[in-house]
Coordinates of N, CA, C and O in Angstrom, one line a residue:
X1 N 0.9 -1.2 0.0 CA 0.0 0.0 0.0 C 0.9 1.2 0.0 O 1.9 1.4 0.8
X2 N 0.5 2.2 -1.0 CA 1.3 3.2 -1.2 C 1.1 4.4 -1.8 O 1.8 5.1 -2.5
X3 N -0.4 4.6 -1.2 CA -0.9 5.7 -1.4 C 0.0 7.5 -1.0 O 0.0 7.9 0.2
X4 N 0.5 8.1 -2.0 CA 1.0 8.8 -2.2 C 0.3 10.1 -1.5 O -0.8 10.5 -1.9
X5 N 1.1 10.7 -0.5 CA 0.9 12.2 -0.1 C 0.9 13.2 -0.8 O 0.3 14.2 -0.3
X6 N 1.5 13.4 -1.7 CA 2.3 14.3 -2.2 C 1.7 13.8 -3.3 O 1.6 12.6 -3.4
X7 N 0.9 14.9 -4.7 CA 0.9 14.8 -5.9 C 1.5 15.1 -6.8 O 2.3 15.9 -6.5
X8 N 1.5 14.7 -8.1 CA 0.6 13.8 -8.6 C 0.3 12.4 -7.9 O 1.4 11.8 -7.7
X9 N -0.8 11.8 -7.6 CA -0.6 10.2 -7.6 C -0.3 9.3 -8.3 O 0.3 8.2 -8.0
X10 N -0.7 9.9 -9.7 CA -0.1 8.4 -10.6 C 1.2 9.5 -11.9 O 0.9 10.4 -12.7
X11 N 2.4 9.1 -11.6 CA 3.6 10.1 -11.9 C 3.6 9.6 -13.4 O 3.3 10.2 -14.4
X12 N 4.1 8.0 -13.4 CA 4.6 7.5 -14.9 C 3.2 6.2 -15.1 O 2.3 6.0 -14.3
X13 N 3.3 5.7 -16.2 CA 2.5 4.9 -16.6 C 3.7 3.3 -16.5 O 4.8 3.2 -17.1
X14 N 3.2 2.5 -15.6 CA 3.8 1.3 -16.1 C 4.1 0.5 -17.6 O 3.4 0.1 -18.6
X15 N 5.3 0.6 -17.2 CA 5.9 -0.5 -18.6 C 6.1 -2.1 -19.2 O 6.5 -2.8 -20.2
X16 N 4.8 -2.3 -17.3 CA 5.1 -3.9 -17.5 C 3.9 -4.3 -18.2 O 3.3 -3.5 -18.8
X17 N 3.6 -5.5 -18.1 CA 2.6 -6.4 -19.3 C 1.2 -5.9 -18.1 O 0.3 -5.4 -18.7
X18 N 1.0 -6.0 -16.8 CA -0.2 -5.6 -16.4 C -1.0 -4.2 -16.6 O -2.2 -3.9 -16.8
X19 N 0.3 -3.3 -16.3 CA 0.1 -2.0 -15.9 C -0.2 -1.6 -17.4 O -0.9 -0.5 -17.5
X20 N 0.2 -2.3 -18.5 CA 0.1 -2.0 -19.5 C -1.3 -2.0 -20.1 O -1.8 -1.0 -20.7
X21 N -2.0 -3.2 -19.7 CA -3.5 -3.6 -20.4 C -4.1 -2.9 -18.9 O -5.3 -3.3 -18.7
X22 N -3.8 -2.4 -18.3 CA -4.4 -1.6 -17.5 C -4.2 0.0 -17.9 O -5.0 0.9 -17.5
X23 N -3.5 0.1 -18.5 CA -3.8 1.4 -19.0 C -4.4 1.9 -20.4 O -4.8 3.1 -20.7
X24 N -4.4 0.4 -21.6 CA -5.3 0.4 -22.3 C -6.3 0.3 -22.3 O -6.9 0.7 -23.3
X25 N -7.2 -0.4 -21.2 CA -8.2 -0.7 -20.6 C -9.1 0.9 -20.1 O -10.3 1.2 -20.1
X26 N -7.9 1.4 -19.8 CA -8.3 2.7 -19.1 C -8.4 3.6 -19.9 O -9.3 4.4 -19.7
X27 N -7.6 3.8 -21.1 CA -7.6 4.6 -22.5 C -9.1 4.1 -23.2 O -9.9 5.0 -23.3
X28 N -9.4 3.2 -23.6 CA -10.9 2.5 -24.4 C -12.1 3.1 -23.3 O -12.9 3.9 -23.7
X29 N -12.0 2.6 -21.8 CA -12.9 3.2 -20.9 C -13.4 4.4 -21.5 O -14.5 4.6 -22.0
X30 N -12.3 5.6 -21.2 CA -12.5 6.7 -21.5 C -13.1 7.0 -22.9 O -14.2 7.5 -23.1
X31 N -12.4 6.5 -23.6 CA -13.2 6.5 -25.3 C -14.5 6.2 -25.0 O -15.3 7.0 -24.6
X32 N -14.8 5.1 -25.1 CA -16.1 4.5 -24.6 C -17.0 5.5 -24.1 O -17.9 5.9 -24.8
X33 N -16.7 6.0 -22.7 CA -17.8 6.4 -22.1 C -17.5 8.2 -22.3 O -18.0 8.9 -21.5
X34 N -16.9 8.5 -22.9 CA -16.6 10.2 -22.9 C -16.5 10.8 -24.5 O -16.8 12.0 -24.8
X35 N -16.1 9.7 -25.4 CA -15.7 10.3 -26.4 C -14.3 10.7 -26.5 O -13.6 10.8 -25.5
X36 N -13.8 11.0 -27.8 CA -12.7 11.7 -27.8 C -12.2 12.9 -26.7 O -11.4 13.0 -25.8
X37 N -12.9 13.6 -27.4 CA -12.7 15.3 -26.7 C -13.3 14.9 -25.6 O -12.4 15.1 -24.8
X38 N -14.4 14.5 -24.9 CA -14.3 14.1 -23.5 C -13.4 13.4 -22.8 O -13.1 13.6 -21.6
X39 N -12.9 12.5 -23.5 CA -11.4 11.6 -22.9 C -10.6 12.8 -22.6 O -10.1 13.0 -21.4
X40 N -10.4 13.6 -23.4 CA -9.1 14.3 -23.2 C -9.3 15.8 -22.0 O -8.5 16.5 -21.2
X41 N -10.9 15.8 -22.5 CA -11.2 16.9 -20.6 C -11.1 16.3 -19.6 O -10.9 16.9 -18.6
X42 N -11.3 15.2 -19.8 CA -11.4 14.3 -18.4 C -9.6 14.2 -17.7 O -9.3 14.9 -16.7
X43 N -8.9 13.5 -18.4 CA -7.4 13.6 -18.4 C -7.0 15.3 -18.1 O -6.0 15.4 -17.5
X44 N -7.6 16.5 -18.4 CA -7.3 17.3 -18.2 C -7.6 17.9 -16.8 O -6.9 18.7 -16.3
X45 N -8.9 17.1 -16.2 CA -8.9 17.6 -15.2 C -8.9 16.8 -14.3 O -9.4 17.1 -13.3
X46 N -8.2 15.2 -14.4 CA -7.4 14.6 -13.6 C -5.7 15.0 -13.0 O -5.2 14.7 -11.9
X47 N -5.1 15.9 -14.4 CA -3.8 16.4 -14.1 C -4.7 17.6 -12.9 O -4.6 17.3 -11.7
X48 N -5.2 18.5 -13.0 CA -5.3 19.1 -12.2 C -5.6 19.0 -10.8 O -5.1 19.9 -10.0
X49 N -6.2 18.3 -10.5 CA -6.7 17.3 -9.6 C -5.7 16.9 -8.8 O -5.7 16.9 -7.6
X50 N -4.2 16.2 -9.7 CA -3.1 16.1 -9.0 C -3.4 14.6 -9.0 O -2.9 14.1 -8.1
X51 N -4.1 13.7 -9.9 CA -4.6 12.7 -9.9 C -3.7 11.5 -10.7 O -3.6 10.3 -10.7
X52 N -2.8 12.9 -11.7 CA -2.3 12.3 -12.9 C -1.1 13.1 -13.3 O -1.4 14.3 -12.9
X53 N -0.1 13.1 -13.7 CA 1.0 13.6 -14.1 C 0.9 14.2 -15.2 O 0.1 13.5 -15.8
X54 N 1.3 15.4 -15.9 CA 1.3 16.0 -17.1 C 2.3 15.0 -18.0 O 2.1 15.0 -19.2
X55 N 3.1 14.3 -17.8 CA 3.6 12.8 -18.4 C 2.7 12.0 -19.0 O 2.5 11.9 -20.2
X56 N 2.0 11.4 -17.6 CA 0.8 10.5 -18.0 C 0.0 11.1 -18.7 O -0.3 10.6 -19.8
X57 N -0.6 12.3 -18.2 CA -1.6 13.1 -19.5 C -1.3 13.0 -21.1 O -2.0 12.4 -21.9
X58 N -0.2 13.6 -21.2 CA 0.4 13.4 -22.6 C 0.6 12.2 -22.9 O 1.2 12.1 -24.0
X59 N 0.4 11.0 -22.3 CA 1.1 9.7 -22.9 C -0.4 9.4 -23.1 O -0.5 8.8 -24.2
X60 N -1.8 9.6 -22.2 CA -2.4 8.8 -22.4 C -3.2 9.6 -23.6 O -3.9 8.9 -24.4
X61 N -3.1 11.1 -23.8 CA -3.8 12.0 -24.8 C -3.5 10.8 -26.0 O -4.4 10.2 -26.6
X62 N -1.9 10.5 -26.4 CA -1.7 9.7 -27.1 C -2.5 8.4 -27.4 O -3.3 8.4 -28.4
X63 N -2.4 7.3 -26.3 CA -3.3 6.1 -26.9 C -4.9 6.7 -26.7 O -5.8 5.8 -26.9
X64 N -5.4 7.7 -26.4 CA -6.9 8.0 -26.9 C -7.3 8.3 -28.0 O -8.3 7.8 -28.5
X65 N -6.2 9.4 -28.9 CA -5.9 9.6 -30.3 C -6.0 8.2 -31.1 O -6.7 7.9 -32.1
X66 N -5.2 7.7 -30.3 CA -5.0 5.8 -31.6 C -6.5 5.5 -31.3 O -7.0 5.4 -32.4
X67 N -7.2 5.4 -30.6 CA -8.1 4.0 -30.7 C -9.2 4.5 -31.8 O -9.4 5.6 -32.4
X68 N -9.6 3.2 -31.8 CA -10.5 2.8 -33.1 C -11.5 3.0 -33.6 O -12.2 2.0 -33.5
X69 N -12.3 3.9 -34.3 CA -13.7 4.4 -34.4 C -14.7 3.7 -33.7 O -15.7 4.3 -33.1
X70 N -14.6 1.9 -33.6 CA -15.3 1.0 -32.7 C -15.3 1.3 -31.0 O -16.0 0.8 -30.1
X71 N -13.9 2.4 -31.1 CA -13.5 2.2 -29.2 C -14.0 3.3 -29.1 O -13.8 3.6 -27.9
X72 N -14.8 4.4 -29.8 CA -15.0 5.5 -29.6 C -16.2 5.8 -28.9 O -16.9 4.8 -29.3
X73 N -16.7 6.3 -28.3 CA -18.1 6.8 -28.2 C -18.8 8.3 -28.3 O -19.1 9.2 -27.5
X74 N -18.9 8.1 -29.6 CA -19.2 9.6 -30.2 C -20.3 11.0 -29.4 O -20.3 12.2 -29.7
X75 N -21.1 10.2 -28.3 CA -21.9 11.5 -27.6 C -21.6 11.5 -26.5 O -20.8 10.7 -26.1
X76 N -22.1 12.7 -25.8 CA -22.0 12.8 -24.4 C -22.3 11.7 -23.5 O -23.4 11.2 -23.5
X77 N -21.4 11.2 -22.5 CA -22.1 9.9 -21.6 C -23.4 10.5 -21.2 O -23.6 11.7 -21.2
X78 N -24.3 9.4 -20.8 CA -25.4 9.4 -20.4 C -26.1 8.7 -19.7 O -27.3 8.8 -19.5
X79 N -25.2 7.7 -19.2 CA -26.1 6.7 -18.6 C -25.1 6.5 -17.1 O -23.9 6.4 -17.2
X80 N -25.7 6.4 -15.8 CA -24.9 6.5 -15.0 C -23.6 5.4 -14.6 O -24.0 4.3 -15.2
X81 N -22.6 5.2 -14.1 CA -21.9 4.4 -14.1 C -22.3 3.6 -12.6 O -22.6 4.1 -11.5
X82 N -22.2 1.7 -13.0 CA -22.7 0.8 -11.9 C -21.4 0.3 -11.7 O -20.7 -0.3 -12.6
X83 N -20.9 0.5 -10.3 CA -19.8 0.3 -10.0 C -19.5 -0.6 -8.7 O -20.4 -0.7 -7.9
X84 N -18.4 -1.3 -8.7 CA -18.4 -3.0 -8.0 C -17.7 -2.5 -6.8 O -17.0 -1.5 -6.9
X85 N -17.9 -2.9 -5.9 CA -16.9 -2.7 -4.2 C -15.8 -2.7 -4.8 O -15.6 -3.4 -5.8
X86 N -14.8 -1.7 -4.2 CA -15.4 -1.3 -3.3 C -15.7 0.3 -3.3 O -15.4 1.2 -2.4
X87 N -16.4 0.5 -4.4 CA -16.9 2.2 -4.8 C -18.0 2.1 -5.2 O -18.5 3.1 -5.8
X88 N -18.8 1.0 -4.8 CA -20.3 0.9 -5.2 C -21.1 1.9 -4.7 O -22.1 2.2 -5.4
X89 N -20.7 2.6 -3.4 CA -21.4 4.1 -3.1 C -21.6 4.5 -3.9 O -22.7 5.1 -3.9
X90 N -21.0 4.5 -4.8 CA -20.9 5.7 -5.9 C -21.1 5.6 -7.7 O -20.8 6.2 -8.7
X91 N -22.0 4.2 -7.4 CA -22.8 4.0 -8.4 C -24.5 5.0 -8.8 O -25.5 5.1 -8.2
X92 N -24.1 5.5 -10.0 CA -25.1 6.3 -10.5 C -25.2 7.4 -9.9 O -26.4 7.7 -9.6
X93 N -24.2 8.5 -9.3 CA -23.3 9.5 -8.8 C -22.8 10.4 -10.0 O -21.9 10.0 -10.7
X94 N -23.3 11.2 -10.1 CA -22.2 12.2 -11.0 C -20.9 12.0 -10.7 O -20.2 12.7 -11.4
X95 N -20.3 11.4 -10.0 CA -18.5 11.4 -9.7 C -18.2 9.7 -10.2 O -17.1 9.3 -10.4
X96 N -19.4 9.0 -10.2 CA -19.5 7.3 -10.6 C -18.2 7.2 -11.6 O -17.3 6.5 -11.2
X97 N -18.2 7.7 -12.5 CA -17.4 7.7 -13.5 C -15.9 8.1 -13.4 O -14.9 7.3 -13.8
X98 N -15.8 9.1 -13.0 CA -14.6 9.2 -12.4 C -14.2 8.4 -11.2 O -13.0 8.5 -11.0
X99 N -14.7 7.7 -10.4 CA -14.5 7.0 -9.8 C -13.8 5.3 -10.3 O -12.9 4.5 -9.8
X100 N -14.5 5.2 -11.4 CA -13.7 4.2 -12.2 C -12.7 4.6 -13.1 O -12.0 3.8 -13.7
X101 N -12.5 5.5 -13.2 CA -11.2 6.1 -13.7 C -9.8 6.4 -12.2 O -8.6 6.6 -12.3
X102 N -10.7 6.2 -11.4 CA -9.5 6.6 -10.1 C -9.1 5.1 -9.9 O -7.9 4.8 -10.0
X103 N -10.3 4.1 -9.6 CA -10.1 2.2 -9.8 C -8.4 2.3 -11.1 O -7.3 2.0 -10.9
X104 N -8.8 2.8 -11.9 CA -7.5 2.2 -13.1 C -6.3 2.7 -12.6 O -5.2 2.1 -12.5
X105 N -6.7 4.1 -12.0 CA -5.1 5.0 -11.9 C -4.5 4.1 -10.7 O -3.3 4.1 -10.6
X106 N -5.3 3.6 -9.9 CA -4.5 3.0 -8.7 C -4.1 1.3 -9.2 O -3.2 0.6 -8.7
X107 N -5.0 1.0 -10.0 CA -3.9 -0.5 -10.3 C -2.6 0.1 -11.3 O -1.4 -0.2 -11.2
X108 N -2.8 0.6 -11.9 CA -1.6 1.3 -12.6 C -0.5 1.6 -12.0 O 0.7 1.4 -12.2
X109 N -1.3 2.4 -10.5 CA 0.3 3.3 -9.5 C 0.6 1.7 -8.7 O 1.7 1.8 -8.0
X110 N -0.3 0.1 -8.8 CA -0.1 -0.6 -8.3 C -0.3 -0.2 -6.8 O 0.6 -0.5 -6.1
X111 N -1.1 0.1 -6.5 CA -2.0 0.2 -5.4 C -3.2 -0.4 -4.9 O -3.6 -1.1 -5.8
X112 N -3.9 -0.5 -4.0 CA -5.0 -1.7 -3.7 C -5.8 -0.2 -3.1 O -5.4 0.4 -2.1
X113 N -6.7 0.2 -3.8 CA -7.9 1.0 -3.7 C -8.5 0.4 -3.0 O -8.7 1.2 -2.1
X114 N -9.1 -0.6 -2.7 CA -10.1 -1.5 -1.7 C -9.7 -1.2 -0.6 O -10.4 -0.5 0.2
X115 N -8.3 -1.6 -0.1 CA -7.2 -1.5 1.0 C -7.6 0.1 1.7 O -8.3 0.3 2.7
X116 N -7.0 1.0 0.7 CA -7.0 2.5 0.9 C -8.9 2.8 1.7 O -9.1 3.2 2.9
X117 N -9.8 2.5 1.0 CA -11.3 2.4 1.2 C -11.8 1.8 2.7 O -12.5 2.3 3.5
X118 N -11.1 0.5 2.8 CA -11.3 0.1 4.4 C -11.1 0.6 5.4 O -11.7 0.7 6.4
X119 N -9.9 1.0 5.1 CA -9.3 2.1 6.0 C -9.7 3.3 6.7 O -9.6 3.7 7.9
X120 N -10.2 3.9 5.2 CA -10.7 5.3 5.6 C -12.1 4.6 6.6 O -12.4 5.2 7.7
X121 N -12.9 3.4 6.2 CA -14.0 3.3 6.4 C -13.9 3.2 8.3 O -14.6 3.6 9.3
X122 N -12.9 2.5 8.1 CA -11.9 2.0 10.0 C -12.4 3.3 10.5 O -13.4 3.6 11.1
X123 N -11.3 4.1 9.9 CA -11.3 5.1 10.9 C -12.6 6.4 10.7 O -12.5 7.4 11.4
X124 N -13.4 6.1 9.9 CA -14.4 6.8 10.1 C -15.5 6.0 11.5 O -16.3 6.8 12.1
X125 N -15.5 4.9 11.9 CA -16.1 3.8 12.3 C -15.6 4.8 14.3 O -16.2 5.3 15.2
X126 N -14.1 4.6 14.1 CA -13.5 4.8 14.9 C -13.6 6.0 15.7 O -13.6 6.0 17.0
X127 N -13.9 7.1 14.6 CA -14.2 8.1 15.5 C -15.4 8.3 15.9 O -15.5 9.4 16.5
X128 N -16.4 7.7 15.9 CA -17.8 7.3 16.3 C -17.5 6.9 17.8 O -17.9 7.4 18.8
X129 N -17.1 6.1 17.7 CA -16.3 5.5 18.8 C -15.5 6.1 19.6 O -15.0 7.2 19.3
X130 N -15.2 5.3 21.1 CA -14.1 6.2 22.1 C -12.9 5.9 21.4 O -12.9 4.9 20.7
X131 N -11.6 6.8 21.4 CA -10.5 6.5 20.9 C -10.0 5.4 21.7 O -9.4 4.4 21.1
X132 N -10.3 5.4 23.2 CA -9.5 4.7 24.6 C -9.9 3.0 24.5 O -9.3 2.1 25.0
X133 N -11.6 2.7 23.6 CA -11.9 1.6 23.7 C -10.8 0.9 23.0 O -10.1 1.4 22.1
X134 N -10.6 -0.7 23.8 CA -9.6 -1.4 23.3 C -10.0 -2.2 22.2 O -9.1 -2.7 21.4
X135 N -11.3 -2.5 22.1 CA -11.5 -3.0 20.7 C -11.4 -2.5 19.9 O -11.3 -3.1 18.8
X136 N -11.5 -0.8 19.8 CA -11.3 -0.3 18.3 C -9.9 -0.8 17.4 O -9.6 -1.3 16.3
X137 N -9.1 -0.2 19.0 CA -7.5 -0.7 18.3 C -7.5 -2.1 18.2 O -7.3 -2.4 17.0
X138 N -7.6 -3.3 19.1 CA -8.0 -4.3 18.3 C -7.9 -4.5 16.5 O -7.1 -4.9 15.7
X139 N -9.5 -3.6 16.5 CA -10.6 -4.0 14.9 C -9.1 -3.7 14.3 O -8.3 -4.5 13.9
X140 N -8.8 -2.2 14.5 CA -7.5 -1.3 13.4 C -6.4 -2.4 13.3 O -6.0 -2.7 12.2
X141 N -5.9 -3.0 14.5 CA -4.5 -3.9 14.4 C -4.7 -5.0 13.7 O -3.9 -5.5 13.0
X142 N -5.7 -5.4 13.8 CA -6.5 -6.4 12.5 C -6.6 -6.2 11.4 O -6.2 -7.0 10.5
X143 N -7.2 -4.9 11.3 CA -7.3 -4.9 9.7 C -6.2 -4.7 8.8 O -6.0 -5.1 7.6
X144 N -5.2 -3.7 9.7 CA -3.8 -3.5 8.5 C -2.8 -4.4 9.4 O -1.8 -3.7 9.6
X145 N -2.7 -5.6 10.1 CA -2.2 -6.8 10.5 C -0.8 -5.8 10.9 O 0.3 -6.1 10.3
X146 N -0.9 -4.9 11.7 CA 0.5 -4.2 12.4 C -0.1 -4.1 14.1 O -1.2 -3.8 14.7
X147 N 1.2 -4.6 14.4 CA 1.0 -4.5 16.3 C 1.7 -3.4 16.7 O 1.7 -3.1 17.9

């Protein structure tokens, strides 16, 4: 786990055989559900965001340009995005979509988004709770298996 303080979060695009069909995957996504020129606002205001590197931007502006009149989707999205745990909150959400665009950027940066999500969910759980109870710390030394 290696969710990054400091932005951008995702700096370079991986060169290996995963990160790779994970970022083509993530290039057609965009085609798919944005279109061209939406692919490329979207990327635009993921660099801003600090989501994405002006590297990655430019690398990925690139394989959005290549894909294939079939990978395209020529109108504005319109249909909401149905999304799998652990961002299912955020199915049929105006942010739904980008939300599956944040799922790619973290297998890419090779990160476990699920991981990062329980976490936060811990310690939202937590502060509900007394800090002093010993089962909280318990549930927490459990979940990320550190004593």
């Amino acid at each position: 786990m290696s969710l990054h303080a400091e932005k951008p979060y995702l700096r370079s695009l991986s060169q290996g055989t995963e990160g790779m069909e994970a970022t083509m995957e993530w290039a057609r996504y965009l085609g798919e559900t944005f279109g061209t020129s939406g692919a490329l606002n979207c990327l635009a205001y993921y660099e801003r965001l600090g989501w994405i590197s002006e590297d990655v931007c430019r690398s990925m502006t690139t394989y959005i340009r290549g894909l294939s009149l079939q990978e395209i989707h020529n109108k504005k999205y319109d249909e909401p995005a149905t999304l799998e745990y652990p961002l299912e909150t955020l199915s049929g959400t105006p942010f739904g979509t980008h939300a599956r665009s944040l799922k790619y950027i973290a297998a890419i940066a090779g990160d476990d988004l699920e991981e990062h999500l329980m976490l936060a969910r811990l310690a939202e759980r937590r502060v509900e709770k007394q800090i002093g109870d010993p089962s909280v710390r318990d549930e927490v030394v459990e979940a990320i298996g550190d004593d």
